[in-house]
Tab-separated table of C-alpha atoms and ligand atoms in Angstrom:
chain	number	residue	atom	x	y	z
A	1	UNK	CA	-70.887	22.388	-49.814
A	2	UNK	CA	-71.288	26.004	-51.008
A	3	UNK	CA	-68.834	27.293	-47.867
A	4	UNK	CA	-66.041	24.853	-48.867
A	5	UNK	CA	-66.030	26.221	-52.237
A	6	UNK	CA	-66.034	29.804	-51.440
A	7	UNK	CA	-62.935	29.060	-48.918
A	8	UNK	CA	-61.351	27.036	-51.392
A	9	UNK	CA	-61.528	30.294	-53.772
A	10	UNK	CA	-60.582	32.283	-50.789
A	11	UNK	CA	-57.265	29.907	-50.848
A	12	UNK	CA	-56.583	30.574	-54.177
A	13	UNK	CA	-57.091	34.167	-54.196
A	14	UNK	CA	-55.000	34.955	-51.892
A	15	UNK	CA	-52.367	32.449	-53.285
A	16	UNK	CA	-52.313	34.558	-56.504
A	17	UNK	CA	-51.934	38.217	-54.746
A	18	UNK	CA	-49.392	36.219	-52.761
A	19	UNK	CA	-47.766	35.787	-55.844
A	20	UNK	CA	-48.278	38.911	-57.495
A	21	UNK	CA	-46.674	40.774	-54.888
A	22	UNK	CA	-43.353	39.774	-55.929
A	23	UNK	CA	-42.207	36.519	-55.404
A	24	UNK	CA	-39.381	34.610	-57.064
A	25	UNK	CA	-38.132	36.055	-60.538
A	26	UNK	CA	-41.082	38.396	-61.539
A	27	UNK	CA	-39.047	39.455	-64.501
A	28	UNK	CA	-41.116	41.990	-66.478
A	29	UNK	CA	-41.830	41.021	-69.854
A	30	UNK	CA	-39.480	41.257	-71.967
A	31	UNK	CA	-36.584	42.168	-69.649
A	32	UNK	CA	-33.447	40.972	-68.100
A	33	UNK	CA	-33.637	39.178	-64.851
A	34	UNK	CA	-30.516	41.725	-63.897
A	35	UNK	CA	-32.242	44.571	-64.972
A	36	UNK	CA	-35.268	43.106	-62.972
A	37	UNK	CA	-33.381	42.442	-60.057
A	38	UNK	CA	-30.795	44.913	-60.622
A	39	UNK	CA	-28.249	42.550	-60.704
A	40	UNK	CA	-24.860	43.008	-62.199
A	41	UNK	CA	-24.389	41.728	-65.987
A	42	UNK	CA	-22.889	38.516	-64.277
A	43	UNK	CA	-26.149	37.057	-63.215
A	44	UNK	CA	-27.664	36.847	-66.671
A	45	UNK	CA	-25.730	33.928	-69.189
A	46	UNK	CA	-23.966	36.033	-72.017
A	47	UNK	CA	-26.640	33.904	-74.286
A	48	UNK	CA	-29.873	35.555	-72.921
A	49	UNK	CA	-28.249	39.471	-73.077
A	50	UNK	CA	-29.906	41.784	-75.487
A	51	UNK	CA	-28.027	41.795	-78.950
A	52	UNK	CA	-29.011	43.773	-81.932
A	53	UNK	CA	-28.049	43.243	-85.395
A	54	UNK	CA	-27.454	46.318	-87.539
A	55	UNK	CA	-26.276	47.377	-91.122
A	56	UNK	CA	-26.014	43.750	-92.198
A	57	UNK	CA	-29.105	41.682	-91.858
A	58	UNK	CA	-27.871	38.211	-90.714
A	59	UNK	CA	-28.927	36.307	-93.718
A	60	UNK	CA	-27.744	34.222	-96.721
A	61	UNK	CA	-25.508	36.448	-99.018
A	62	UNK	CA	-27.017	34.508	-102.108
A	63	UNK	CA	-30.209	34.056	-101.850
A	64	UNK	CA	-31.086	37.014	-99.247
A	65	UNK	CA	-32.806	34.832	-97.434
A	66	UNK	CA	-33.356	36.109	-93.836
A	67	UNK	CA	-31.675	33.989	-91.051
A	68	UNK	CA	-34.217	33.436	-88.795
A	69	UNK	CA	-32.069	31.473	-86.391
A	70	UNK	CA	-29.688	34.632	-85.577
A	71	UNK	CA	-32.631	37.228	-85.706
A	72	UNK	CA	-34.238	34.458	-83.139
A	73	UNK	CA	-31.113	34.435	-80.905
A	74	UNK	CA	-33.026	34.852	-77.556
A	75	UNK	CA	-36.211	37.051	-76.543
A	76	UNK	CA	-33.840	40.182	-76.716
A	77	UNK	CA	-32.993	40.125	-80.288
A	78	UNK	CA	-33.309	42.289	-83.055
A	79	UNK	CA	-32.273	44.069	-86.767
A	80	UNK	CA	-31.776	47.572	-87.260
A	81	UNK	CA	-31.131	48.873	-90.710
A	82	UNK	CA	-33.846	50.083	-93.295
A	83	UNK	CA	-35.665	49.581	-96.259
A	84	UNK	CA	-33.271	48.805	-98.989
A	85	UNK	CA	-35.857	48.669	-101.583
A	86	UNK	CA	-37.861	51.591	-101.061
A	87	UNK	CA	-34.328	53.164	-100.916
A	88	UNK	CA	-33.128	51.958	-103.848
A	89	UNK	CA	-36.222	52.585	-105.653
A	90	UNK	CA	-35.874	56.359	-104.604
A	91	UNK	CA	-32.499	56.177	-105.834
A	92	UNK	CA	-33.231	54.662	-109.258
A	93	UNK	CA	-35.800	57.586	-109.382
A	94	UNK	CA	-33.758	60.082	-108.412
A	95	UNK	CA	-31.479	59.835	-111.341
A	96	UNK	CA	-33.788	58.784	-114.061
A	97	UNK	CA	-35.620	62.348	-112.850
A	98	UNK	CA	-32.121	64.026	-113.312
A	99	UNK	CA	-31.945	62.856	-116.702
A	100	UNK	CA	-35.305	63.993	-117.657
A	101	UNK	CA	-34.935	67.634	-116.071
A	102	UNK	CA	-31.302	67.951	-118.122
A	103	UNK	CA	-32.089	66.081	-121.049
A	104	UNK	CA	-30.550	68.907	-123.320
A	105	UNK	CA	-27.194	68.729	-122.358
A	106	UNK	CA	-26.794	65.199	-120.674
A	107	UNK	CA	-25.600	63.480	-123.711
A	108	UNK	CA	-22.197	64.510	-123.742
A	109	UNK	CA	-20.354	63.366	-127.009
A	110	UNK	CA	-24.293	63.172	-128.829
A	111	UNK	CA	-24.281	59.768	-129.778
A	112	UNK	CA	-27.973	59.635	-128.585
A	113	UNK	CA	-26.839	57.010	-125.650
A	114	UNK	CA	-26.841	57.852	-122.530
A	115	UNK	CA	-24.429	56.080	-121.018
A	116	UNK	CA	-23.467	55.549	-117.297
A	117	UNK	CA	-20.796	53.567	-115.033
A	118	UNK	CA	-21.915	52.187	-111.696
A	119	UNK	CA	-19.637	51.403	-108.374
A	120	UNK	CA	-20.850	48.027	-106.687
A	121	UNK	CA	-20.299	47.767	-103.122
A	122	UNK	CA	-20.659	44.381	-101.880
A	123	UNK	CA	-22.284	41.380	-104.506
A	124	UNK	CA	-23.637	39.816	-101.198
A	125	UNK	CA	-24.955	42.565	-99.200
A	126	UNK	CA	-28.459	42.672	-99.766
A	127	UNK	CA	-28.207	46.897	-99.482
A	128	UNK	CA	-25.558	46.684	-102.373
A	129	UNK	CA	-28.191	44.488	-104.494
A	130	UNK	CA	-30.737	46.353	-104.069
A	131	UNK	CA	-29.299	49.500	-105.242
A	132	UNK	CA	-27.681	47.822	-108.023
A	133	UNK	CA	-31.776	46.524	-109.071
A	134	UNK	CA	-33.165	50.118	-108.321
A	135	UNK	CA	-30.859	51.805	-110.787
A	136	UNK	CA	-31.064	48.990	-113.265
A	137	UNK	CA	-34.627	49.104	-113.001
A	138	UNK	CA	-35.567	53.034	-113.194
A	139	UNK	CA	-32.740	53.128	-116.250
A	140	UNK	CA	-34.541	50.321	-117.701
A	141	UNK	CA	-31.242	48.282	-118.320
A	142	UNK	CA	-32.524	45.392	-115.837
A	143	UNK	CA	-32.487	42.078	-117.221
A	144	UNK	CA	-34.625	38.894	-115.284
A	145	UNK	CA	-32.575	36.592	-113.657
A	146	UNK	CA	-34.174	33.352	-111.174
A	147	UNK	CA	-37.442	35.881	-110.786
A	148	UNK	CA	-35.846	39.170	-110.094
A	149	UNK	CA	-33.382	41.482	-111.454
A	150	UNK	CA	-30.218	40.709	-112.337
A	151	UNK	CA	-27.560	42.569	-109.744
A	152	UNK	CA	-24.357	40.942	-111.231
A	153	UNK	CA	-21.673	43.565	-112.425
A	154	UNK	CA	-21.652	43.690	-115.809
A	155	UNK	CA	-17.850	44.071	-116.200
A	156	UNK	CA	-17.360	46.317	-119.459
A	157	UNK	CA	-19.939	46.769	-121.829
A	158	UNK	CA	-18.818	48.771	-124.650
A	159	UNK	CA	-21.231	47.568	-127.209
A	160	UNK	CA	-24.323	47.073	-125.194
A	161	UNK	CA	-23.639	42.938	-125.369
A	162	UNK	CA	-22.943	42.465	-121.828
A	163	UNK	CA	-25.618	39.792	-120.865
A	164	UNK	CA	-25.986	40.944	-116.602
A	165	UNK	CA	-28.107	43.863	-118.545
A	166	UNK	CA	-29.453	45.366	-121.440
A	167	UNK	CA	-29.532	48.408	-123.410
A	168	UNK	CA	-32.902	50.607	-122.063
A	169	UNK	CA	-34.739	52.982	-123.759
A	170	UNK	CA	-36.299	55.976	-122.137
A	171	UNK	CA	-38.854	58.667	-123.478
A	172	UNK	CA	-38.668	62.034	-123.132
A	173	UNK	CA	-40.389	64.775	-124.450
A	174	UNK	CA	-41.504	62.152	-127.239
A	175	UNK	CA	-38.315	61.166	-128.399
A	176	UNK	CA	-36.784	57.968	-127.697
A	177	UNK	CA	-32.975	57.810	-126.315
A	178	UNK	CA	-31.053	54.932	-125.562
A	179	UNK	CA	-29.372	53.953	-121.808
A	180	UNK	CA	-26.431	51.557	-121.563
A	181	UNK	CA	-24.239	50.735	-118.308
A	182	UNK	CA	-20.847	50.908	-119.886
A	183	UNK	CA	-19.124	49.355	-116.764
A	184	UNK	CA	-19.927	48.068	-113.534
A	185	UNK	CA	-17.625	46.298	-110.836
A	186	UNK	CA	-17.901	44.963	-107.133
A	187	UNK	CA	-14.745	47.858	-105.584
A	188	UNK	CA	-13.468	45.025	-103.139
A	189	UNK	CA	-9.600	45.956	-102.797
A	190	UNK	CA	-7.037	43.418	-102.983
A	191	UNK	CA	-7.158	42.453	-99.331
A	192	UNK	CA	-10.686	41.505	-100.132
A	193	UNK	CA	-12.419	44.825	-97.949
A	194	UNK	CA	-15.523	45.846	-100.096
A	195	UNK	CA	-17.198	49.036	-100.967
A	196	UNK	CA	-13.875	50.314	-101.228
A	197	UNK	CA	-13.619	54.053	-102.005
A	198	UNK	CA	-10.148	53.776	-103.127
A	199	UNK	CA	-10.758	50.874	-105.348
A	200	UNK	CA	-13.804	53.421	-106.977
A	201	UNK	CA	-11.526	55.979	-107.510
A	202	UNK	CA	-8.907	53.260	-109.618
A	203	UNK	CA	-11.839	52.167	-111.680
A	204	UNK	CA	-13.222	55.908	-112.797
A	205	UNK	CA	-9.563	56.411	-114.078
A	206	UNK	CA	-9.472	52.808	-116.339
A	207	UNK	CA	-13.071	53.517	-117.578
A	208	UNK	CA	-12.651	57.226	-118.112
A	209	UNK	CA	-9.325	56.249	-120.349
A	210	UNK	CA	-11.984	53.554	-122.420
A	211	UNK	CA	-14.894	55.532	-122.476
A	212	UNK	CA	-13.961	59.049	-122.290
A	213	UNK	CA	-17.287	61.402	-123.243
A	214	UNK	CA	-19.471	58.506	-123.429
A	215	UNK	CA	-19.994	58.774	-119.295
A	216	UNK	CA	-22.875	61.105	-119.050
A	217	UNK	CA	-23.801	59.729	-115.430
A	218	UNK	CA	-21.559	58.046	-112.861
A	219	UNK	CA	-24.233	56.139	-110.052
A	220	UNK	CA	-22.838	54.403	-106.852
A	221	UNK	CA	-24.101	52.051	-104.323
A	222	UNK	CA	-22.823	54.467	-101.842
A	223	UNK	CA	-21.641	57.739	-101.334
A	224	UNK	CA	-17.779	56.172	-100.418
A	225	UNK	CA	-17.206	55.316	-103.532
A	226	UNK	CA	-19.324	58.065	-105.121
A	227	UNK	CA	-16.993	60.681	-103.930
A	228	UNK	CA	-13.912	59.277	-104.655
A	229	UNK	CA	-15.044	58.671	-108.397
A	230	UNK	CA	-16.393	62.215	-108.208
A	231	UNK	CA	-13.351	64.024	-106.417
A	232	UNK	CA	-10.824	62.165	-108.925
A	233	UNK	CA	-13.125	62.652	-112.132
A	234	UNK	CA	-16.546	64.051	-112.476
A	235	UNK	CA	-16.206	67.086	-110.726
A	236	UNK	CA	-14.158	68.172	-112.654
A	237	UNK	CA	-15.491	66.736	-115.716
A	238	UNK	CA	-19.003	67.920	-115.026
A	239	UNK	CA	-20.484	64.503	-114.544
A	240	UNK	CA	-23.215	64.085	-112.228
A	241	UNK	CA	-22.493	61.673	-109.957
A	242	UNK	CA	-25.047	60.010	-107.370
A	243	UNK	CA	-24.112	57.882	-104.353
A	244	UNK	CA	-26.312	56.853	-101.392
A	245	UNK	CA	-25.840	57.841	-97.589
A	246	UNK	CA	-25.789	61.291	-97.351
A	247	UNK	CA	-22.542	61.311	-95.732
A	248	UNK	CA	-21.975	65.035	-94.516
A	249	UNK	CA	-19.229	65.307	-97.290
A	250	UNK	CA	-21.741	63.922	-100.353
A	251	UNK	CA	-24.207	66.420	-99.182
A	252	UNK	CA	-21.940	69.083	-99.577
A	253	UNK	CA	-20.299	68.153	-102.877
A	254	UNK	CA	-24.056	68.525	-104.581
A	255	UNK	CA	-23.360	72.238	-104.302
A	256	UNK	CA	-20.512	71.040	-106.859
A	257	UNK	CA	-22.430	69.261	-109.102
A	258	UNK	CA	-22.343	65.814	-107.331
A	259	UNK	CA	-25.539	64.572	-108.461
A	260	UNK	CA	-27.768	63.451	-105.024
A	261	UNK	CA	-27.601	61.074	-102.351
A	262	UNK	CA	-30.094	59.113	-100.377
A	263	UNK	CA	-30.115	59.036	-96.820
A	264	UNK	CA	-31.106	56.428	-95.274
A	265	UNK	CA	-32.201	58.116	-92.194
A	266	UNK	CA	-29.010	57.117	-90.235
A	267	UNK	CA	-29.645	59.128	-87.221
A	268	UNK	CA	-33.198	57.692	-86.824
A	269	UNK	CA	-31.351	53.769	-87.225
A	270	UNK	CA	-28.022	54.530	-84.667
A	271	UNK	CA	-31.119	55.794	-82.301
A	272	UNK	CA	-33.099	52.325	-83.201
A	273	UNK	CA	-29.992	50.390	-82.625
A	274	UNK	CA	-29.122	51.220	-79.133
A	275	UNK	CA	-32.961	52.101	-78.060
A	276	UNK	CA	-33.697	47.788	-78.329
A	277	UNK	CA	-30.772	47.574	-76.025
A	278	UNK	CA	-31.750	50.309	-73.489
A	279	UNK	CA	-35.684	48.732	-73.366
A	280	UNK	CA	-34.651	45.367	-73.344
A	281	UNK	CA	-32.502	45.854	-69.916
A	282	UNK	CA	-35.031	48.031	-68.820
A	283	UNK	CA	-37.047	44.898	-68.946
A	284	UNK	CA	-40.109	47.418	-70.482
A	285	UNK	CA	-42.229	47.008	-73.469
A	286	UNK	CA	-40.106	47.266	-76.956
A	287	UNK	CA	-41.917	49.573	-78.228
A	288	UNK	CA	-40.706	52.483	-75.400
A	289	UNK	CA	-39.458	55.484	-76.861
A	290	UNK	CA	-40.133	54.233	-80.382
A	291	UNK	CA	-43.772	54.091	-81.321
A	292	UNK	CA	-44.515	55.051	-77.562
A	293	UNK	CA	-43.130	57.675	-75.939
A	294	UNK	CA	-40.831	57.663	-72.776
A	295	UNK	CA	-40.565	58.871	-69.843
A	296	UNK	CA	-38.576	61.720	-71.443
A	297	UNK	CA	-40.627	62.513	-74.098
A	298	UNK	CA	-38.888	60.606	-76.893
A	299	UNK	CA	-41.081	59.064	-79.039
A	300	UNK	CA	-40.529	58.126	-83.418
A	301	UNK	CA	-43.037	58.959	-85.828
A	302	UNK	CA	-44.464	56.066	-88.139
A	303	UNK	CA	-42.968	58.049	-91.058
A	304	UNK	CA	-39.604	57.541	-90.194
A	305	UNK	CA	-39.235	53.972	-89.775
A	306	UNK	CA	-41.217	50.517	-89.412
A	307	UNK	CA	-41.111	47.619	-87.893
A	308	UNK	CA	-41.464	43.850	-89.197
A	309	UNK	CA	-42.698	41.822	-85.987
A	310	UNK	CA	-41.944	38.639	-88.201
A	311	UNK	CA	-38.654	39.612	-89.225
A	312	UNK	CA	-37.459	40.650	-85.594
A	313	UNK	CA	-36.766	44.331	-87.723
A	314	UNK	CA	-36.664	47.952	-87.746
A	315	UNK	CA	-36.133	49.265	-90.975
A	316	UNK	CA	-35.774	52.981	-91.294
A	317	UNK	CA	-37.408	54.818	-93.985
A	318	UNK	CA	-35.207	56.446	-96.819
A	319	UNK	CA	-35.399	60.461	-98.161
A	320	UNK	CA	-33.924	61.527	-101.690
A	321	UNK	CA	-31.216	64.357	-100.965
A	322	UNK	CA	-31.027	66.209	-103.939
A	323	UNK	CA	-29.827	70.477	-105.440
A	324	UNK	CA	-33.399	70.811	-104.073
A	325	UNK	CA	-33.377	70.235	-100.194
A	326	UNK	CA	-29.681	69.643	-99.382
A	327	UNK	CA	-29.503	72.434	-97.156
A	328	UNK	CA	-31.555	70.418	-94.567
A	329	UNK	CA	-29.179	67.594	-94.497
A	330	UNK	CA	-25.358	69.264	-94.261
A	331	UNK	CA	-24.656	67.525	-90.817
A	332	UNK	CA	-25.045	63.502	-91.218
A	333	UNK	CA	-24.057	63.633	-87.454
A	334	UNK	CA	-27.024	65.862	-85.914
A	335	UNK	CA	-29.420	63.199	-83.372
A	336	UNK	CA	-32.732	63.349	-84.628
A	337	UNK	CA	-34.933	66.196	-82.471
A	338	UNK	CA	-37.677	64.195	-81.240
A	339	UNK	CA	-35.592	61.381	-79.825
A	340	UNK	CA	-32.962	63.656	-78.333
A	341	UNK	CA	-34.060	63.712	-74.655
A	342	UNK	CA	-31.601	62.658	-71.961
A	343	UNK	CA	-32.803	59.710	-69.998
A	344	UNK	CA	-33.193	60.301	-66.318
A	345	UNK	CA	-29.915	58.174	-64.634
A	346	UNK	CA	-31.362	56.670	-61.604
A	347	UNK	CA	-34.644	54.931	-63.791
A	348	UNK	CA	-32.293	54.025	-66.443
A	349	UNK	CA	-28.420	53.160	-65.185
A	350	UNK	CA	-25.761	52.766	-67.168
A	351	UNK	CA	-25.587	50.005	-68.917
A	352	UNK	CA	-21.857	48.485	-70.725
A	353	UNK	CA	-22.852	47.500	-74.227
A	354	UNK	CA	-20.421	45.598	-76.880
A	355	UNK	CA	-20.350	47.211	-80.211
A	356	UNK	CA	-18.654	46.864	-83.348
A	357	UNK	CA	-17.792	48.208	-86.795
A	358	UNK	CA	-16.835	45.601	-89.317
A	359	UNK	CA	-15.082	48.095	-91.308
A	360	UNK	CA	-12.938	51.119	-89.438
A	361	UNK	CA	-12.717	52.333	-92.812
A	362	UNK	CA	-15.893	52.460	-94.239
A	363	UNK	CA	-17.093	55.882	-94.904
A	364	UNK	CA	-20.975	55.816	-93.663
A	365	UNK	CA	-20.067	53.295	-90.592
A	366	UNK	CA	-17.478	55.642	-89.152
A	367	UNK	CA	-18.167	59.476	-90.671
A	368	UNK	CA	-22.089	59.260	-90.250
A	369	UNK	CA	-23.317	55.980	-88.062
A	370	UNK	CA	-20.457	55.717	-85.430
A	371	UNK	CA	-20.613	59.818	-84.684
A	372	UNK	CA	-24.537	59.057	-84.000
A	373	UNK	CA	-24.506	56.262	-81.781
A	374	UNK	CA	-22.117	57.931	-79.679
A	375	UNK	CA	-24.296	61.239	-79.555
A	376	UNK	CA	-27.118	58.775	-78.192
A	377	UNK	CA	-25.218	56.485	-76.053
A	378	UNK	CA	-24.931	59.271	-73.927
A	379	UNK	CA	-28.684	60.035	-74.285
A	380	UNK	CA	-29.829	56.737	-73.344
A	381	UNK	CA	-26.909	56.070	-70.482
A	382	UNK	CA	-25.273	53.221	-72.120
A	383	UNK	CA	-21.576	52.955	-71.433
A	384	UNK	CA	-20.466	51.545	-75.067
A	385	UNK	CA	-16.944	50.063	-76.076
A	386	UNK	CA	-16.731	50.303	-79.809
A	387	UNK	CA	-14.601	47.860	-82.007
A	388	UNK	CA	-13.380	48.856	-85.206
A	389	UNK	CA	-12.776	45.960	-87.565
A	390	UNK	CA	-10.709	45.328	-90.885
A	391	UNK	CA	-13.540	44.780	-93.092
A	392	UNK	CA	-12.168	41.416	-94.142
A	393	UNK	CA	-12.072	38.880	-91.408
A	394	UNK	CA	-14.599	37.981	-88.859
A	395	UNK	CA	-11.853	36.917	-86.858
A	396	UNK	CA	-10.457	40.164	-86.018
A	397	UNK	CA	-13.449	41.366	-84.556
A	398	UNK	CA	-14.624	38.084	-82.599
A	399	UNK	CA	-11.165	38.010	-81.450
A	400	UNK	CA	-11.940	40.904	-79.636
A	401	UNK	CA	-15.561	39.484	-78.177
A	402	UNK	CA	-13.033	37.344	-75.492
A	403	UNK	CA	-14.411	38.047	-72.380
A	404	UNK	CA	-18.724	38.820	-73.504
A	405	UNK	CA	-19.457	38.243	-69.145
A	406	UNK	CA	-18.266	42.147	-68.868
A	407	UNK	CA	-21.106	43.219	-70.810
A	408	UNK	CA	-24.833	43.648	-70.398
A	409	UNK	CA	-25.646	43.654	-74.040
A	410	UNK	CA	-23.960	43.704	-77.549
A	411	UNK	CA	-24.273	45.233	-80.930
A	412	UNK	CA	-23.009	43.315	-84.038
A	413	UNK	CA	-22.289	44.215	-87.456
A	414	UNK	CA	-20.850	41.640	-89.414
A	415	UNK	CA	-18.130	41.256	-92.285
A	416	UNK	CA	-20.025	38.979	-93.977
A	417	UNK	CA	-24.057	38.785	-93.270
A	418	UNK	CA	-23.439	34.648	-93.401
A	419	UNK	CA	-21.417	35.052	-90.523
A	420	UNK	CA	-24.147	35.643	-87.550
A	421	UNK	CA	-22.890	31.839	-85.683
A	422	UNK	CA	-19.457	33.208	-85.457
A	423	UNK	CA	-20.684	35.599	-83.037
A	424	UNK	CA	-23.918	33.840	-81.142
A	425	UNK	CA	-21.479	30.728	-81.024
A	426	UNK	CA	-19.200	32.999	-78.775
A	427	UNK	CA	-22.153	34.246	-76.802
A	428	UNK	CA	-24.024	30.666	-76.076
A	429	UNK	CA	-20.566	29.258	-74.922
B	501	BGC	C1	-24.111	51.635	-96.480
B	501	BGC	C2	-22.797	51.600	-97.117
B	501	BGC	C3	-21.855	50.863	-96.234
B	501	BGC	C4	-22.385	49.500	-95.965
B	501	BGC	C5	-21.535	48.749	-94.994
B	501	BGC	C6	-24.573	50.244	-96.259
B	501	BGC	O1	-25.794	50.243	-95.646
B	501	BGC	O2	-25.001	52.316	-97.287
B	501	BGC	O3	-22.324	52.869	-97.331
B	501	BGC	O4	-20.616	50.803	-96.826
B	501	BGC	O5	-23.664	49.591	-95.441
B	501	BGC	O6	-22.087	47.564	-94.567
């Protein structure tokens, strides 16, 4: 009795090292079977390939609500973007501080109101909202709507009656002065592309002509739209204007008088974006080369980004540019230092990845992100074909996702962060 068991154990011993030593389709965790196998691309369905979401969280542009389905496309799926509400808080912060520090000369026609103007991007991009709520919030002009602040443009607001916000007070150095958003508009142009810079620029001119010296402050939801307000008006005005990005341009107009910027850690998110990619064919834990470092030494610290296991998401971490530490921000373009290292070629082939920019024309996409990525496409051996879009239709950049089989993994950022199906529909086909 006790010899038949032991042989029976025997048996399934050496079934299991049998097994272990590589029969059919060990796939490591978390990896492709081609990268596994080191097939090509055409062995794996276009539906279980790597695909990263970035910029514009695949979620309800009402509600924000996350959409779980897209960020749960396959195994291989992720977002890369960062914290819009620690960001926007810093923003909010940053300018209420700038009116503290210059309270003697803000008020420019000494009405005791300070008054300000502020550029919406997008009404249903959650990064748009949130700035909108940061500045509303640190100004105290916010007014509760459904729970949370209200991040509907206010339109014009010349009496303080608008009803999207209120008039705040603040108090400094004991005496009590009064806030108001005079305007605030979504810039979507007439062919329906938002966070338009152009559209910005228009708008300074109208609410310059109604509102003259009552502008102390001009605030944007990004630096786009920030510049071209502040290049057509309040440079030259003396208005201090504050945008978000720290576009390479932006950072150098503060030695102008443009107000601050945040950035938003853009060269830590283009390296995020195509790192899920590279592990993912690499078939190795997720984590490689982010909170663990590779076999080149790269390696993120945890005050630079983090990541939201639930949400499928990396969100990088955000840093106020201001008069005070531009100098250590002038090139929006530079790859971050401790995730620079080249990846060695033969443990880590090239790889064709699928990329797009929903915009061609958007100022952060293509001045600060797209410069980035392809800085670290080279780093991390991925052979990427970038597609610039219109800003306005899906379409025109699914049009161009005809033939996914050529690619081992794909990067998406959307027009519209409703849209996710448009794309995974194409892939699952
Ligand atoms: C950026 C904006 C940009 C937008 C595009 C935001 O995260 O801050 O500058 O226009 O993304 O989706």
């Amino acid at each position: 009795m006790k010899k038949k068991v032991v042989s029976l154990m025997l048996v399934a011993l050496l079934a299991l090292s049998l097994a272990a030593c590589g029969g059919s389709g060990s796939s490591s965790e978390g990896g492709t079977d081609a990268a596994a196998e080191g097939g090509s691309s055409a062995e794996v369905a276009n539906k279980d390939k790597p695909l990263v979401w970035y910029n514009r969280q695949p979620s309800n542009s009402s509600t924000g609500e996350l959409d779980m389905t897209a960020l749960n496309f396959n195994k291989d799926t992720y977002y890369v973007g960062f914290d819009a509400n620690q960001g926007a808080e810093l923003q909010g912060t940053m300018i209420k501080d700038y009116i503290e520090a210059n309270i003697d000369t803000i008020d420019r026609n000494g009405d005791g109101v300070i008054g300000y103007v502020l550029a919406i991007g997008d009404i249903g991009h959650n990064d748009s909202i949130a700035r909108t709520r940061g500045v509303r919030k640190a100004l105290d002009t916010a007014v509760e709507k459904d729970g949370d602040i209200d991040s509907t443009p206010a339109g014009t607001n010349t009496d303080g009656s608008a009803t999207a916000v209120k008039d705040g007070t603040l108090e400094i150095g004991g005496k009590t002065y009064t806030v108001r958003e005079l305007a605030s508009q979504e810039m979507k142009n007439s062919a329906g592309a938002t966070w338009d810079a152009a559209t910005a620029g228009n708008a300074i001119s109208t609410w310059e002509a109604s509102f003259g010296d009552q502008i102390d402050i001009v605030a944007s939801n990004n630096d786009g739209m920030g510049m071209s307000m502040f290049n057509k008006w309040s440079k030259d005005n003396k208005v201090p204007t504050f945008g978000y990005d720290a576009n390479s341009d932006a950072v150098a107009a503060i030695a102008e008088g443009y107000g601050g910027t945040i950035s938003q850690h853009a060269d830590v998110q283009a390296y995020l974006t195509l790192r899920v990619l590279r592990n993912a064919l690499d078939g190795v834990d997720i984590d490689t080369g982010i909170g663990t470092a590779d076999d080149a030494g790269n390696v993120l610290s945890d005050d630079v980004y983090v990541y939201n296991a639930d949400q499928r998401s990396y969100y990088a971490l955000n840093v106020a540019v201001t008069a005070d530490n531009y100098q250590d921000f002038t090139d929006a373009t530079k790859i971050y230092d401790p995730v620079s290292n080249q990846l060695d070629e033969s443990a880590h082939p090239t790889k064709k990845v699928w990329l797009d920019i929903y915009n061609a024309a958007d100022n952060f996409l293509s001045a600060t992100y797209q410069p980035l990525l392809q800085n670290y496409d080279d780093v991390l051996n991925l052979d990427v074909e970038y597609i610039g879009g219109d800003g306005q239709t899906e379409s025109n950049i699914t049009n161009r996702l005809g033939n996914p089989s050529q690619y081992d993994a794909f990067a998406i950022n959307m027009v519209k962060t409703d849209n996710a199906a448009s794309y995974t529909s194409i892939l699952s086909q």
